[in-house]
PDB file of C-alpha atoms and ligand atoms in Angstrom:
ATOM      1  CA  MET A  25     -20.410  -6.134  -0.660  1.00  0.00           C
ATOM      2  CA  ILE A  26     -23.885  -4.157  -1.861  1.00  0.00           C
ATOM      3  CA  ARG A  27     -24.859  -2.658  -4.850  1.00  0.00           C
ATOM      4  CA  PHE A  28     -27.840  -0.873  -5.955  1.00  0.00           C
ATOM      5  CA  GLN A  29     -28.509  -0.013  -9.763  1.00  0.00           C
ATOM      6  CA  GLN A  30     -31.112   2.132 -10.525  1.00  0.00           C
ATOM      7  CA  VAL A  31     -33.245   0.673  -7.739  1.00  0.00           C
ATOM      8  CA  SER A  32     -36.858   1.952  -7.096  1.00  0.00           C
ATOM      9  CA  LYS A  33     -39.895   0.763  -4.646  1.00  0.00           C
ATOM     10  CA  ALA A  34     -43.385   1.853  -5.086  1.00  0.00           C
ATOM     11  CA  TYR A  35     -45.712   0.060  -2.167  1.00  0.00           C
ATOM     12  CA  ARG A  36     -49.030  -0.669  -3.201  1.00  0.00           C
ATOM     13  CA  GLY A  37     -51.141   2.199  -3.392  1.00  0.00           C
ATOM     14  CA  GLY A  38     -48.844   4.078  -5.581  1.00  0.00           C
ATOM     15  CA  ARG A  39     -46.514   5.534  -2.763  1.00  0.00           C
ATOM     16  CA  GLN A  40     -43.151   6.152  -4.264  1.00  0.00           C
ATOM     17  CA  ALA A  41     -40.717   5.037  -1.597  1.00  0.00           C
ATOM     18  CA  LEU A  42     -36.991   5.299  -3.370  1.00  0.00           C
ATOM     19  CA  GLN A  43     -36.503   6.195  -6.886  1.00  0.00           C
ATOM     20  CA  LYS A  44     -33.570   5.371  -9.469  1.00  0.00           C
ATOM     21  CA  VAL A  45     -31.036   4.732  -6.072  1.00  0.00           C
ATOM     22  CA  ASP A  46     -27.258   4.277  -7.008  1.00  0.00           C
ATOM     23  CA  PHE A  47     -24.794   3.243  -4.630  1.00  0.00           C
ATOM     24  CA  HIS A  48     -22.442   0.722  -3.461  1.00  0.00           C
ATOM     25  CA  LEU A  49     -20.323   0.028  -0.274  1.00  0.00           C
ATOM     26  CA  GLN A  50     -17.083  -2.006  -0.440  1.00  0.00           C
ATOM     27  CA  PRO A  51     -16.397  -4.873   2.107  1.00  0.00           C
ATOM     28  CA  ALA A  52     -15.389  -3.483   5.490  1.00  0.00           C
ATOM     29  CA  GLU A  53     -16.852  -0.136   4.542  1.00  0.00           C
ATOM     30  CA  MET A  54     -19.090   1.597   6.991  1.00  0.00           C
ATOM     31  CA  ALA A  55     -21.207   4.219   6.000  1.00  0.00           C
ATOM     32  CA  PHE A  56     -24.299   6.072   7.415  1.00  0.00           C
ATOM     33  CA  LEU A  57     -27.922   6.185   5.894  1.00  0.00           C
ATOM     34  CA  THR A  58     -29.311   9.756   6.918  1.00  0.00           C
ATOM     35  CA  GLY A  59     -32.534  11.593   5.191  1.00  0.00           C
ATOM     36  CA  HIS A  60     -35.665  13.304   6.824  1.00  0.00           C
ATOM     37  CA  SER A  61     -38.696  10.596   8.314  1.00  0.00           C
ATOM     38  CA  GLY A  62     -40.531   9.055   5.387  1.00  0.00           C
ATOM     39  CA  ALA A  63     -37.168   9.996   3.165  1.00  0.00           C
ATOM     40  CA  GLY A  64     -36.875   5.983   2.443  1.00  0.00           C
ATOM     41  CA  LYS A  65     -34.238   5.077   5.099  1.00  0.00           C
ATOM     42  CA  SER A  66     -36.515   1.688   6.370  1.00  0.00           C
ATOM     43  CA  THR A  67     -37.022   0.761   2.713  1.00  0.00           C
ATOM     44  CA  LEU A  68     -33.494   0.548   1.490  1.00  0.00           C
ATOM     45  CA  LEU A  69     -32.741  -1.326   4.540  1.00  0.00           C
ATOM     46  CA  LYS A  70     -35.921  -3.664   3.721  1.00  0.00           C
ATOM     47  CA  LEU A  71     -34.792  -4.282   0.366  1.00  0.00           C
ATOM     48  CA  ILE A  72     -31.024  -5.566   1.066  1.00  0.00           C
ATOM     49  CA  CYS A  73     -32.356  -8.356   3.409  1.00  0.00           C
ATOM     50  CA  ALA A  74     -35.266  -8.608   0.990  1.00  0.00           C
ATOM     51  CA  ILE A  75     -37.939  -8.108   3.466  1.00  0.00           C
ATOM     52  CA  GLU A  76     -39.248  -5.758   0.774  1.00  0.00           C
ATOM     53  CA  ARG A  77     -38.851  -6.351  -3.008  1.00  0.00           C
ATOM     54  CA  PRO A  78     -37.754  -3.522  -5.336  1.00  0.00           C
ATOM     55  CA  SER A  79     -40.193  -2.765  -8.080  1.00  0.00           C
ATOM     56  CA  ASP A  80     -37.393  -1.489 -10.345  1.00  0.00           C
ATOM     57  CA  GLY A  81     -33.101  -2.151 -10.591  1.00  0.00           C
ATOM     58  CA  LYS A  82     -31.033  -4.675  -9.334  1.00  0.00           C
ATOM     59  CA  ILE A  83     -29.679  -4.870  -6.284  1.00  0.00           C
ATOM     60  CA  MET A  84     -26.159  -7.424  -5.734  1.00  0.00           C
ATOM     61  CA  PHE A  85     -25.242  -8.724  -2.233  1.00  0.00           C
ATOM     62  CA  ASN A  86     -21.841 -10.402  -1.902  1.00  0.00           C
ATOM     63  CA  GLY A  87     -21.351 -10.922  -5.929  1.00  0.00           C
ATOM     64  CA  HIS A  88     -25.228 -12.410  -6.108  1.00  0.00           C
ATOM     65  CA  ASP A  89     -28.348 -10.922  -7.544  1.00  0.00           C
ATOM     66  CA  ILE A  90     -30.676 -10.803  -4.794  1.00  0.00           C
ATOM     67  CA  THR A  91     -33.156  -8.706  -6.813  1.00  0.00           C
ATOM     68  CA  ARG A  92     -35.064 -11.840  -7.793  1.00  0.00           C
ATOM     69  CA  LEU A  93     -34.819 -14.184  -5.026  1.00  0.00           C
ATOM     70  CA  ASP A  94     -37.229 -16.958  -4.339  1.00  0.00           C
ATOM     71  CA  ASN A  95     -38.562 -17.596  -0.786  1.00  0.00           C
ATOM     72  CA  LYS A  96     -36.306 -20.549  -0.608  1.00  0.00           C
ATOM     73  CA  GLN A  97     -32.772 -18.774  -1.130  1.00  0.00           C
ATOM     74  CA  ILE A  98     -33.977 -16.054   0.940  1.00  0.00           C
ATOM     75  CA  PRO A  99     -32.883 -17.418   4.290  1.00  0.00           C
ATOM     76  CA  PHE A 100     -29.445 -18.044   2.792  1.00  0.00           C
ATOM     77  CA  LEU A 101     -29.389 -14.247   2.307  1.00  0.00           C
ATOM     78  CA  ARG A 102     -30.332 -13.373   5.520  1.00  0.00           C
ATOM     79  CA  ARG A 103     -27.772 -15.697   7.407  1.00  0.00           C
ATOM     80  CA  ASN A 104     -24.906 -12.974   6.222  1.00  0.00           C
ATOM     81  CA  ILE A 105     -26.959 -10.115   7.124  1.00  0.00           C
ATOM     82  CA  GLY A 106     -27.386  -9.033  10.858  1.00  0.00           C
ATOM     83  CA  ILE A 107     -30.512  -6.181  11.473  1.00  0.00           C
ATOM     84  CA  ILE A 108     -30.408  -4.091  14.142  1.00  0.00           C
ATOM     85  CA  PHE A 109     -33.592  -1.985  15.126  1.00  0.00           C
ATOM     86  CA  GLN A 110     -34.618   1.102  17.001  1.00  0.00           C
ATOM     87  CA  ASP A 111     -36.943  -0.714  19.620  1.00  0.00           C
ATOM     88  CA  HIS A 112     -34.452  -3.871  19.235  1.00  0.00           C
ATOM     89  CA  LYS A 113     -37.606  -6.262  19.430  1.00  0.00           C
ATOM     90  CA  LEU A 114     -36.609  -8.583  21.772  1.00  0.00           C
ATOM     91  CA  LEU A 115     -38.940 -11.638  22.810  1.00  0.00           C
ATOM     92  CA  MET A 116     -39.997 -10.205  26.689  1.00  0.00           C
ATOM     93  CA  ASP A 117     -40.541 -13.428  27.638  1.00  0.00           C
ATOM     94  CA  ARG A 118     -37.375 -15.125  27.254  1.00  0.00           C
ATOM     95  CA  SER A 119     -33.976 -14.977  28.599  1.00  0.00           C
ATOM     96  CA  ILE A 120     -31.298 -12.549  27.525  1.00  0.00           C
ATOM     97  CA  TYR A 121     -29.505 -16.000  26.650  1.00  0.00           C
ATOM     98  CA  ASP A 122     -32.286 -17.014  24.604  1.00  0.00           C
ATOM     99  CA  ASN A 123     -33.049 -14.059  22.761  1.00  0.00           C
ATOM    100  CA  VAL A 124     -29.205 -13.939  21.556  1.00  0.00           C
ATOM    101  CA  ALA A 125     -29.441 -17.970  20.472  1.00  0.00           C
ATOM    102  CA  MET A 126     -32.732 -17.525  18.302  1.00  0.00           C
ATOM    103  CA  PRO A 127     -31.095 -16.944  14.795  1.00  0.00           C
ATOM    104  CA  LEU A 128     -28.883 -20.264  16.006  1.00  0.00           C
ATOM    105  CA  ARG A 129     -31.769 -21.795  17.002  1.00  0.00           C
ATOM    106  CA  VAL A 130     -33.447 -21.492  13.386  1.00  0.00           C
ATOM    107  CA  GLU A 131     -30.293 -22.996  11.455  1.00  0.00           C
ATOM    108  CA  GLU A 132     -30.240 -26.024  13.962  1.00  0.00           C
ATOM    109  CA  VAL A 133     -27.280 -25.347  15.156  1.00  0.00           C
ATOM    110  CA  SER A 134     -25.982 -27.882  17.731  1.00  0.00           C
ATOM    111  CA  GLU A 135     -26.584 -27.073  21.749  1.00  0.00           C
ATOM    112  CA  ASN A 136     -22.560 -26.710  22.327  1.00  0.00           C
ATOM    113  CA  ASP A 137     -21.794 -24.277  19.424  1.00  0.00           C
ATOM    114  CA  ILE A 138     -24.932 -22.363  19.968  1.00  0.00           C
ATOM    115  CA  LYS A 139     -23.545 -22.189  24.082  1.00  0.00           C
ATOM    116  CA  ARG A 140     -20.273 -21.049  23.146  1.00  0.00           C
ATOM    117  CA  ARG A 141     -21.082 -18.509  20.302  1.00  0.00           C
ATOM    118  CA  VAL A 142     -23.929 -16.794  22.549  1.00  0.00           C
ATOM    119  CA  SER A 143     -21.269 -16.798  25.261  1.00  0.00           C
ATOM    120  CA  ALA A 144     -18.733 -14.812  22.568  1.00  0.00           C
ATOM    121  CA  ALA A 145     -21.320 -12.773  21.331  1.00  0.00           C
ATOM    122  CA  LEU A 146     -22.660 -11.222  24.831  1.00  0.00           C
ATOM    123  CA  ASP A 147     -19.104 -11.195  25.906  1.00  0.00           C
ATOM    124  CA  LYS A 148     -18.112  -8.680  23.110  1.00  0.00           C
ATOM    125  CA  VAL A 149     -21.350  -6.771  23.671  1.00  0.00           C
ATOM    126  CA  GLY A 150     -19.812  -6.754  27.832  1.00  0.00           C
ATOM    127  CA  LEU A 151     -23.395  -8.514  28.988  1.00  0.00           C
ATOM    128  CA  LEU A 152     -22.048 -11.945  29.882  1.00  0.00           C
ATOM    129  CA  ASP A 153     -23.356 -12.036  33.607  1.00  0.00           C
ATOM    130  CA  LYS A 154     -26.644 -11.028  32.395  1.00  0.00           C
ATOM    131  CA  ALA A 155     -27.470 -14.328  30.537  1.00  0.00           C
ATOM    132  CA  ARG A 156     -29.934 -15.143  32.439  1.00  0.00           C
ATOM    133  CA  CYS A 157     -31.881 -12.107  32.986  1.00  0.00           C
ATOM    134  CA  LEU A 158     -34.888 -10.964  31.149  1.00  0.00           C
ATOM    135  CA  PRO A 159     -34.889  -7.972  28.405  1.00  0.00           C
ATOM    136  CA  VAL A 160     -37.116  -6.077  31.740  1.00  0.00           C
ATOM    137  CA  GLN A 161     -34.481  -6.542  33.929  1.00  0.00           C
ATOM    138  CA  LEU A 162     -32.052  -4.652  31.658  1.00  0.00           C
ATOM    139  CA  SER A 163     -31.544  -1.197  31.368  1.00  0.00           C
ATOM    140  CA  GLY A 164     -32.640   0.526  27.393  1.00  0.00           C
ATOM    141  CA  GLY A 165     -28.826   0.296  26.574  1.00  0.00           C
ATOM    142  CA  GLU A 166     -28.567  -3.038  27.772  1.00  0.00           C
ATOM    143  CA  GLN A 167     -31.458  -4.448  25.746  1.00  0.00           C
ATOM    144  CA  GLN A 168     -29.758  -2.329  22.481  1.00  0.00           C
ATOM    145  CA  ARG A 169     -26.614  -4.653  23.149  1.00  0.00           C
ATOM    146  CA  VAL A 170     -28.674  -7.436  23.390  1.00  0.00           C
ATOM    147  CA  GLY A 171     -29.650  -6.661  20.033  1.00  0.00           C
ATOM    148  CA  ILE A 172     -26.691  -6.268  18.426  1.00  0.00           C
ATOM    149  CA  ALA A 173     -25.306  -9.353  20.024  1.00  0.00           C
ATOM    150  CA  ARG A 174     -28.314 -11.294  18.590  1.00  0.00           C
ATOM    151  CA  ALA A 175     -27.348  -9.480  14.959  1.00  0.00           C
ATOM    152  CA  ILE A 176     -23.845 -10.345  14.866  1.00  0.00           C
ATOM    153  CA  VAL A 177     -23.941 -14.186  16.566  1.00  0.00           C
ATOM    154  CA  ASN A 178     -24.262 -15.595  13.328  1.00  0.00           C
ATOM    155  CA  LYS A 179     -20.710 -13.506  11.960  1.00  0.00           C
ATOM    156  CA  PRO A 180     -22.904 -11.821   8.975  1.00  0.00           C
ATOM    157  CA  LEU A 181     -20.703 -10.191   6.355  1.00  0.00           C
ATOM    158  CA  MET A 182     -23.228  -6.990   6.908  1.00  0.00           C
ATOM    159  CA  LEU A 183     -25.129  -5.149   9.825  1.00  0.00           C
ATOM    160  CA  LEU A 184     -27.705  -2.918   9.201  1.00  0.00           C
ATOM    161  CA  ALA A 185     -29.097  -0.938  11.882  1.00  0.00           C
ATOM    162  CA  ASP A 186     -32.051   1.399  11.503  1.00  0.00           C
ATOM    163  CA  GLU A 187     -32.141   4.135  13.895  1.00  0.00           C
ATOM    164  CA  PRO A 188     -30.305   2.080  16.652  1.00  0.00           C
ATOM    165  CA  THR A 189     -29.589   4.862  18.829  1.00  0.00           C
ATOM    166  CA  GLY A 190     -33.225   6.494  18.753  1.00  0.00           C
ATOM    167  CA  ASN A 191     -34.346   6.101  22.229  1.00  0.00           C
ATOM    168  CA  LEU A 192     -30.850   6.250  23.703  1.00  0.00           C
ATOM    169  CA  ASP A 193     -29.114   9.485  25.133  1.00  0.00           C
ATOM    170  CA  ALA A 194     -26.023  10.875  24.224  1.00  0.00           C
ATOM    171  CA  ALA A 195     -23.658   8.573  26.039  1.00  0.00           C
ATOM    172  CA  LEU A 196     -25.182   5.257  25.151  1.00  0.00           C
ATOM    173  CA  SER A 197     -25.436   6.340  21.779  1.00  0.00           C
ATOM    174  CA  GLN A 198     -21.508   6.764  21.281  1.00  0.00           C
ATOM    175  CA  GLN A 199     -21.138   3.377  23.460  1.00  0.00           C
ATOM    176  CA  ILE A 200     -23.603   1.818  20.671  1.00  0.00           C
ATOM    177  CA  MET A 201     -21.663   3.696  18.196  1.00  0.00           C
ATOM    178  CA  ASN A 202     -18.209   2.313  19.424  1.00  0.00           C
ATOM    179  CA  LEU A 203     -19.544  -1.234  19.205  1.00  0.00           C
ATOM    180  CA  PHE A 204     -20.799  -0.988  15.524  1.00  0.00           C
ATOM    181  CA  GLU A 205     -17.423   0.532  15.062  1.00  0.00           C
ATOM    182  CA  GLU A 206     -15.212  -2.163  16.438  1.00  0.00           C
ATOM    183  CA  PHE A 207     -17.566  -5.182  14.275  1.00  0.00           C
ATOM    184  CA  ASN A 208     -16.568  -2.986  11.689  1.00  0.00           C
ATOM    185  CA  ARG A 209     -12.714  -3.032  12.205  1.00  0.00           C
ATOM    186  CA  VAL A 210     -12.867  -6.593  11.917  1.00  0.00           C
ATOM    187  CA  GLY A 211     -13.938  -6.395   8.016  1.00  0.00           C
ATOM    188  CA  VAL A 212     -18.229  -6.227   8.639  1.00  0.00           C
ATOM    189  CA  THR A 213     -20.048  -3.747   6.367  1.00  0.00           C
ATOM    190  CA  VAL A 214     -21.909  -1.356   8.320  1.00  0.00           C
ATOM    191  CA  LEU A 215     -24.522   0.768   7.364  1.00  0.00           C
ATOM    192  CA  MET A 216     -26.444   2.743   9.762  1.00  0.00           C
ATOM    193  CA  ALA A 217     -29.749   4.780   9.388  1.00  0.00           C
ATOM    194  CA  THR A 218     -29.710   7.619  11.784  1.00  0.00           C
ATOM    195  CA  HIS A 219     -31.143  11.192  11.709  1.00  0.00           C
ATOM    196  CA  ASP A 220     -28.971  11.690  15.589  1.00  0.00           C
ATOM    197  CA  THR A 221     -27.180  14.295  13.987  1.00  0.00           C
ATOM    198  CA  SER A 222     -25.417  14.659  17.206  1.00  0.00           C
ATOM    199  CA  LEU A 223     -23.804  11.564  16.298  1.00  0.00           C
ATOM    200  CA  LEU A 224     -23.247  12.414  12.894  1.00  0.00           C
ATOM    201  CA  SER A 225     -21.289  15.262  13.619  1.00  0.00           C
ATOM    202  CA  THR A 226     -18.415  13.140  16.160  1.00  0.00           C
ATOM    203  CA  ARG A 227     -17.944  10.683  13.238  1.00  0.00           C
ATOM    204  CA  ASN A 228     -16.499  11.344   9.861  1.00  0.00           C
ATOM    205  CA  TYR A 229     -18.307   8.357   7.483  1.00  0.00           C
ATOM    206  CA  ARG A 230     -19.537   8.187   4.097  1.00  0.00           C
ATOM    207  CA  ARG A 231     -23.154   9.483   4.559  1.00  0.00           C
ATOM    208  CA  LEU A 232     -25.742   8.533   2.007  1.00  0.00           C
ATOM    209  CA  ASP A 233     -28.373  10.916   2.207  1.00  0.00           C
ATOM    210  CA  LEU A 234     -32.398  10.319   1.272  1.00  0.00           C
ATOM    211  CA  TYR A 235     -34.580  13.076   0.092  1.00  0.00           C
ATOM    212  CA  GLN A 236     -37.812  12.079  -1.236  1.00  0.00           C
ATOM    213  CA  GLY A 237     -36.772   8.841  -2.128  1.00  0.00           C
ATOM    214  CA  GLN A 238     -33.363  10.126  -3.715  1.00  0.00           C
ATOM    215  CA  LEU A 239     -30.326   9.533  -3.243  1.00  0.00           C
ATOM    216  CA  ARG A 240     -27.089  11.569  -2.980  1.00  0.00           C
ATOM    217  CA  GLU A 241     -24.058  11.322  -1.335  1.00  0.00           C
ATOM    218  CA  ILE A 242     -22.715  13.679   1.230  1.00  0.00           C
ATOM    219  CA  PRO A 243     -18.979  14.542   1.176  1.00  0.00           C
ATOM    220  CA  TYR A 244     -16.997  14.151   4.382  1.00  0.00           C
ATOM    221  CA  GLY A 245     -16.681  16.873   6.469  1.00  0.00           C
ATOM    222  CA  ALA A 246     -19.742  18.400   4.867  1.00  0.00           C
TER     223      ALA A 246
HETATM  224  P1  ADP B  18     -37.761   6.255   6.557  1.00  0.00           P
HETATM  225  O1  ADP B  18     -37.233   5.182   6.983  1.00  0.00           O
HETATM  226  O2  ADP B  18     -36.812   7.156   5.957  1.00  0.00           O
HETATM  227  O3  ADP B  18     -38.665   7.006   7.861  1.00  0.00           O
HETATM  228  P2  ADP B  18     -39.628   4.673   4.987  1.00  0.00           P
HETATM  229  O4  ADP B  18     -38.110   3.604   4.050  1.00  0.00           O
HETATM  230  O5  ADP B  18     -39.909   3.848   6.271  1.00  0.00           O
HETATM  231  O6  ADP B  18     -38.789   6.308   5.609  1.00  0.00           O
HETATM  232  O7  ADP B  18     -40.716   5.107   4.214  1.00  0.00           O
HETATM  233  C1  ADP B  18     -40.814   5.513   3.245  1.00  0.00           C
HETATM  234  C2  ADP B  18     -42.353   5.856   1.975  1.00  0.00           C
HETATM  235  O8  ADP B  18     -42.840   4.935   2.122  1.00  0.00           O
HETATM  236  C3  ADP B  18     -43.137   6.832   3.171  1.00  0.00           C
HETATM  237  O9  ADP B  18     -43.656   7.726   2.363  1.00  0.00           O
HETATM  238  C4  ADP B  18     -43.704   5.443   3.995  1.00  0.00           C
HETATM  239  O10 ADP B  18     -45.135   6.169   4.420  1.00  0.00           O
HETATM  240  C5  ADP B  18     -43.834   4.520   2.943  1.00  0.00           C
HETATM  241  N1  ADP B  18     -44.009   3.414   3.131  1.00  0.00           N
HETATM  242  C6  ADP B  18     -43.269   2.868   4.131  1.00  0.00           C
HETATM  243  N2  ADP B  18     -43.845   1.860   4.466  1.00  0.00           N
HETATM  244  C7  ADP B  18     -44.589   1.455   3.738  1.00  0.00           C
HETATM  245  C8  ADP B  18     -45.980   0.249   3.502  1.00  0.00           C
HETATM  246  N3  ADP B  18     -45.597  -1.020   4.112  1.00  0.00           N
HETATM  247  N4  ADP B  18     -46.987   0.441   2.902  1.00  0.00           N
HETATM  248  C9  ADP B  18     -47.190   1.712   2.125  1.00  0.00           C
HETATM  249  N5  ADP B  18     -46.383   2.909   2.221  1.00  0.00           N
HETATM  250  C10 ADP B  18     -45.476   2.616   2.884  1.00  0.00           C
HETATM  251  P1  ADP B  19     -15.526 -18.724  16.790  1.00  0.00           P
HETATM  252  O1  ADP B  19     -14.832 -18.660  15.961  1.00  0.00           O
HETATM  253  O2  ADP B  19     -14.702 -20.194  17.483  1.00  0.00           O
HETATM  254  O3  ADP B  19     -17.114 -19.287  15.942  1.00  0.00           O
HETATM  255  P2  ADP B  19     -15.065 -16.206  17.534  1.00  0.00           P
HETATM  256  O4  ADP B  19     -14.738 -15.806  18.988  1.00  0.00           O
HETATM  257  O5  ADP B  19     -14.531 -15.767  16.414  1.00  0.00           O
HETATM  258  O6  ADP B  19     -15.518 -17.803  17.635  1.00  0.00           O
HETATM  259  O7  ADP B  19     -16.727 -15.755  17.586  1.00  0.00           O
HETATM  260  C1  ADP B  19     -17.392 -15.513  18.579  1.00  0.00           C
HETATM  261  C2  ADP B  19     -18.804 -14.816  18.187  1.00  0.00           C
HETATM  262  O8  ADP B  19     -18.201 -13.304  17.967  1.00  0.00           O
HETATM  263  C3  ADP B  19     -19.161 -15.158  17.228  1.00  0.00           C
HETATM  264  O9  ADP B  19     -20.728 -16.018  17.326  1.00  0.00           O
HETATM  265  C4  ADP B  19     -20.001 -13.738  16.915  1.00  0.00           C
HETATM  266  O10 ADP B  19     -21.087 -13.311  17.934  1.00  0.00           O
HETATM  267  C5  ADP B  19     -18.810 -12.691  16.998  1.00  0.00           C
HETATM  268  N1  ADP B  19     -18.204 -13.021  16.037  1.00  0.00           N
HETATM  269  C6  ADP B  19     -16.764 -13.372  15.842  1.00  0.00           C
HETATM  270  N2  ADP B  19     -15.990 -12.575  14.277  1.00  0.00           N
HETATM  271  C7  ADP B  19     -16.918 -11.616  13.798  1.00  0.00           C
HETATM  272  C8  ADP B  19     -17.350 -10.820  12.882  1.00  0.00           C
HETATM  273  N3  ADP B  19     -16.216 -10.863  11.936  1.00  0.00           N
HETATM  274  N4  ADP B  19     -18.078 -10.385  12.432  1.00  0.00           N
HETATM  275  C9  ADP B  19     -19.501 -10.567  13.469  1.00  0.00           C
HETATM  276  N5  ADP B  19     -19.302 -11.094  14.754  1.00  0.00           N
HETATM  277  C10 ADP B  19     -18.313 -11.867  14.681  1.00  0.00           C
END
């Protein structure tokens, strides 16, 4: 699904965020991306959805070289990727329904299809009854589930999550994790950046660990 080959990223000003990173994820795999703050986790996720471009190396996504996409091709890549952020980045002046519909409106999907797909996505995260609410009327855990519904409404091949449980207590974190596992079970590839050690200790997935921009794999059970 995704392959990094000797990928490096230096930001302007010379900060080396990633150094010769190699890894691949098979379709329908699920893995954690771990590492200290500043290790390069967000940078790695941003490279996958072409928010940032690598300085060196090659990135393959679903059989396509995405290293040098031109701006016109980026929406086609992003259509296949759902992204979830720690702070969920919901539009606070729009209803839950409209927040989840956003990726479909960008694609000019018909209102009938939007209605069907938003309802299905909200149903999957257990928030169908909140469709007309504003984000402030929801709890933190519910807001994060709206972020997940928005990320999956397009039926992406891959879900990227950047510290999705960072603001949630242990019970809510488990609930969010269960949702990712449900999508993974139906074939979605999942890469989740986290340094939530209690969450890591309850789940035995591949762990890609970044240390100062260098990636190594931590074996199961370590
Ligand atoms: P993490 O997500 O693991 O905390 P990041 O990928 O955000 O790590 O950051 C990796 C390194 O790159 C850090 O040293 C950070 O300061 C630097 N960095 C991140 N984004 C930028 C940017 N836009 N410009 C310059 N440096 C950046
Ligand atoms: P349909 O096939 O009619 O579009 P589904 O019930 O299969 O309806 O899916 C409806 C919603 O469920 C989608 O919009 C999406 O949010 C979610 N969904 C279904 N399958 C997947 C999948 N494989 N990956 C992610 N989300 C999915």
